Amino acid sequence: EAVRSCLTPVTQVSGKTVVTIEGLSKNGDHPVQKAWAAANVPQCGYCQSGQIMQAAAMLRKTPKPTEQQIDEAMQGNICRCGTYQRIREAIKNAAGVKA
């Protein structure tokens, strides 16, 4: 489950496994990371790690998400560059869903 580190006290993760963007893949070759690059999602990079981690968590639970499931899962993860269409495209590509 993806959680926002900026809102999570350290005491809540004591004794639990924590995976950050660096732990998703050693070489940046996780399907979501590759799809992100292929869809030219990154602009400023500020929100990217949170967006990618949220997308990866969603795809673990829902391997072939619908548009609505993508919107619900990504809700609240704000991208000031406005790359939401590319984010949705990258998630579909990572899931192997026709964009």
Short mmCIF file of C-alpha atoms in Angstrom, two decimals:
data_model
loop_
_atom_site.label_atom_id
_atom_site.label_comp_id
_atom_site.label_asym_id
_atom_site.label_seq_id
_atom_site.Cartn_x
_atom_site.Cartn_y
_atom_site.Cartn_z
CA GLU A 1 0.00 0.00 0.00
CA ALA A 2 1.39 3.38 -0.94
CA VAL A 3 1.29 6.07 1.73
CA ARG A 4 2.47 9.65 1.60
CA SER A 5 5.66 9.94 3.62
CA CYS A 6 5.00 13.62 4.27
CA LEU A 7 1.86 12.65 6.21
CA THR A 8 3.10 9.48 7.91
CA PRO A 9 4.74 9.63 11.33
CA VAL A 10 7.79 7.40 11.66
CA THR A 11 6.13 5.63 14.59
CA GLN A 12 3.48 4.24 12.22
CA VAL A 13 6.07 2.37 10.18
CA SER A 14 8.17 1.08 13.06
CA GLY A 15 8.89 -2.60 12.46
CA LYS A 16 7.33 -2.54 8.99
CA THR A 17 8.89 -2.87 5.57
CA VAL A 18 9.19 0.45 3.76
CA VAL A 19 9.88 0.58 0.03
CA THR A 20 10.82 3.91 -1.52
CA ILE A 21 11.16 4.81 -5.19
CA GLU A 22 14.80 3.66 -5.02
CA GLY A 23 13.67 0.24 -3.83
CA LEU A 24 11.15 -0.26 -6.61
CA SER A 25 13.91 -1.20 -9.04
CA LYS A 26 17.70 -1.13 -8.89
CA ASN A 27 18.05 0.06 -12.48
CA GLY A 28 14.86 2.03 -13.04
CA ASP A 29 13.46 -0.84 -15.08
CA HIS A 30 10.23 -1.45 -13.17
CA PRO A 31 7.35 -1.51 -15.71
CA VAL A 32 5.84 1.68 -14.26
CA GLN A 33 9.17 3.51 -14.40
CA LYS A 34 9.73 2.41 -17.99
CA ALA A 35 6.19 3.41 -18.97
CA TRP A 36 6.68 6.81 -17.30
CA ALA A 37 9.76 7.51 -19.40
CA ALA A 38 8.16 6.20 -22.60
CA ALA A 39 5.13 8.49 -22.14
CA ASN A 40 7.32 11.51 -21.35
CA VAL A 41 5.53 12.02 -18.04
CA PRO A 42 8.35 13.74 -16.11
CA GLN A 43 8.43 17.51 -16.30
CA CYS A 44 9.77 19.10 -13.12
CA GLY A 45 10.07 15.75 -11.29
CA TYR A 46 8.64 17.04 -8.02
CA CYS A 47 5.66 14.66 -7.83
CA GLN A 48 7.07 11.77 -9.83
CA SER A 49 8.22 9.46 -7.06
CA GLY A 50 4.84 9.68 -5.32
CA GLN A 51 2.96 9.22 -8.57
CA ILE A 52 5.06 6.21 -9.57
CA MET A 53 4.79 4.55 -6.16
CA GLN A 54 1.02 5.09 -6.09
CA ALA A 55 0.67 3.66 -9.61
CA ALA A 56 2.85 0.64 -8.78
CA ALA A 57 0.81 -0.08 -5.63
CA MET A 58 -2.44 0.20 -7.57
CA LEU A 59 -1.20 -2.14 -10.31
CA ARG A 60 -0.18 -4.75 -7.71
CA LYS A 61 -3.79 -4.80 -6.48
CA THR A 62 -5.51 -4.12 -9.80
CA PRO A 63 -3.35 -5.36 -12.71
CA LYS A 64 -5.80 -4.24 -15.43
CA PRO A 65 -7.39 -1.04 -14.09
CA THR A 66 -10.26 0.87 -15.64
CA GLU A 67 -10.16 4.64 -16.17
CA GLN A 68 -12.22 5.08 -13.01
CA GLN A 69 -9.91 2.86 -10.96
CA ILE A 70 -6.89 4.83 -12.17
CA ASP A 71 -8.57 8.13 -11.29
CA GLU A 72 -9.56 6.87 -7.83
CA ALA A 73 -6.11 5.45 -7.07
CA MET A 74 -4.26 8.55 -8.22
CA GLN A 75 -6.63 11.03 -6.58
CA GLY A 76 -4.91 13.52 -4.31
CA ASN A 77 -1.50 13.07 -5.91
CA ILE A 78 -1.17 16.52 -7.45
CA CYS A 79 0.94 17.27 -10.53
CA ARG A 80 1.44 21.00 -10.96
CA CYS A 81 2.76 20.45 -14.50
CA GLY A 82 -0.59 18.98 -15.52
CA THR A 83 0.67 15.72 -17.01
CA TYR A 84 -2.41 13.77 -15.91
CA GLN A 85 -3.18 12.45 -19.40
CA ARG A 86 0.38 11.17 -19.75
CA ILE A 87 0.24 9.67 -16.26
CA ARG A 88 -2.94 7.79 -17.21
CA GLU A 89 -1.32 6.67 -20.48
CA ALA A 90 1.78 5.43 -18.65
CA ILE A 91 -0.30 3.45 -16.16
CA LYS A 92 -2.28 1.82 -18.97
CA ASN A 93 0.93 0.98 -20.81
CA ALA A 94 2.50 -0.53 -17.69
CA ALA A 95 -0.66 -2.59 -17.21
CA GLY A 96 -0.80 -3.66 -20.84
CA VAL A 97 -4.20 -2.01 -21.21
CA LYS A 98 -4.97 -0.41 -24.56
CA ALA A 99 -4.52 3.35 -24.16
#
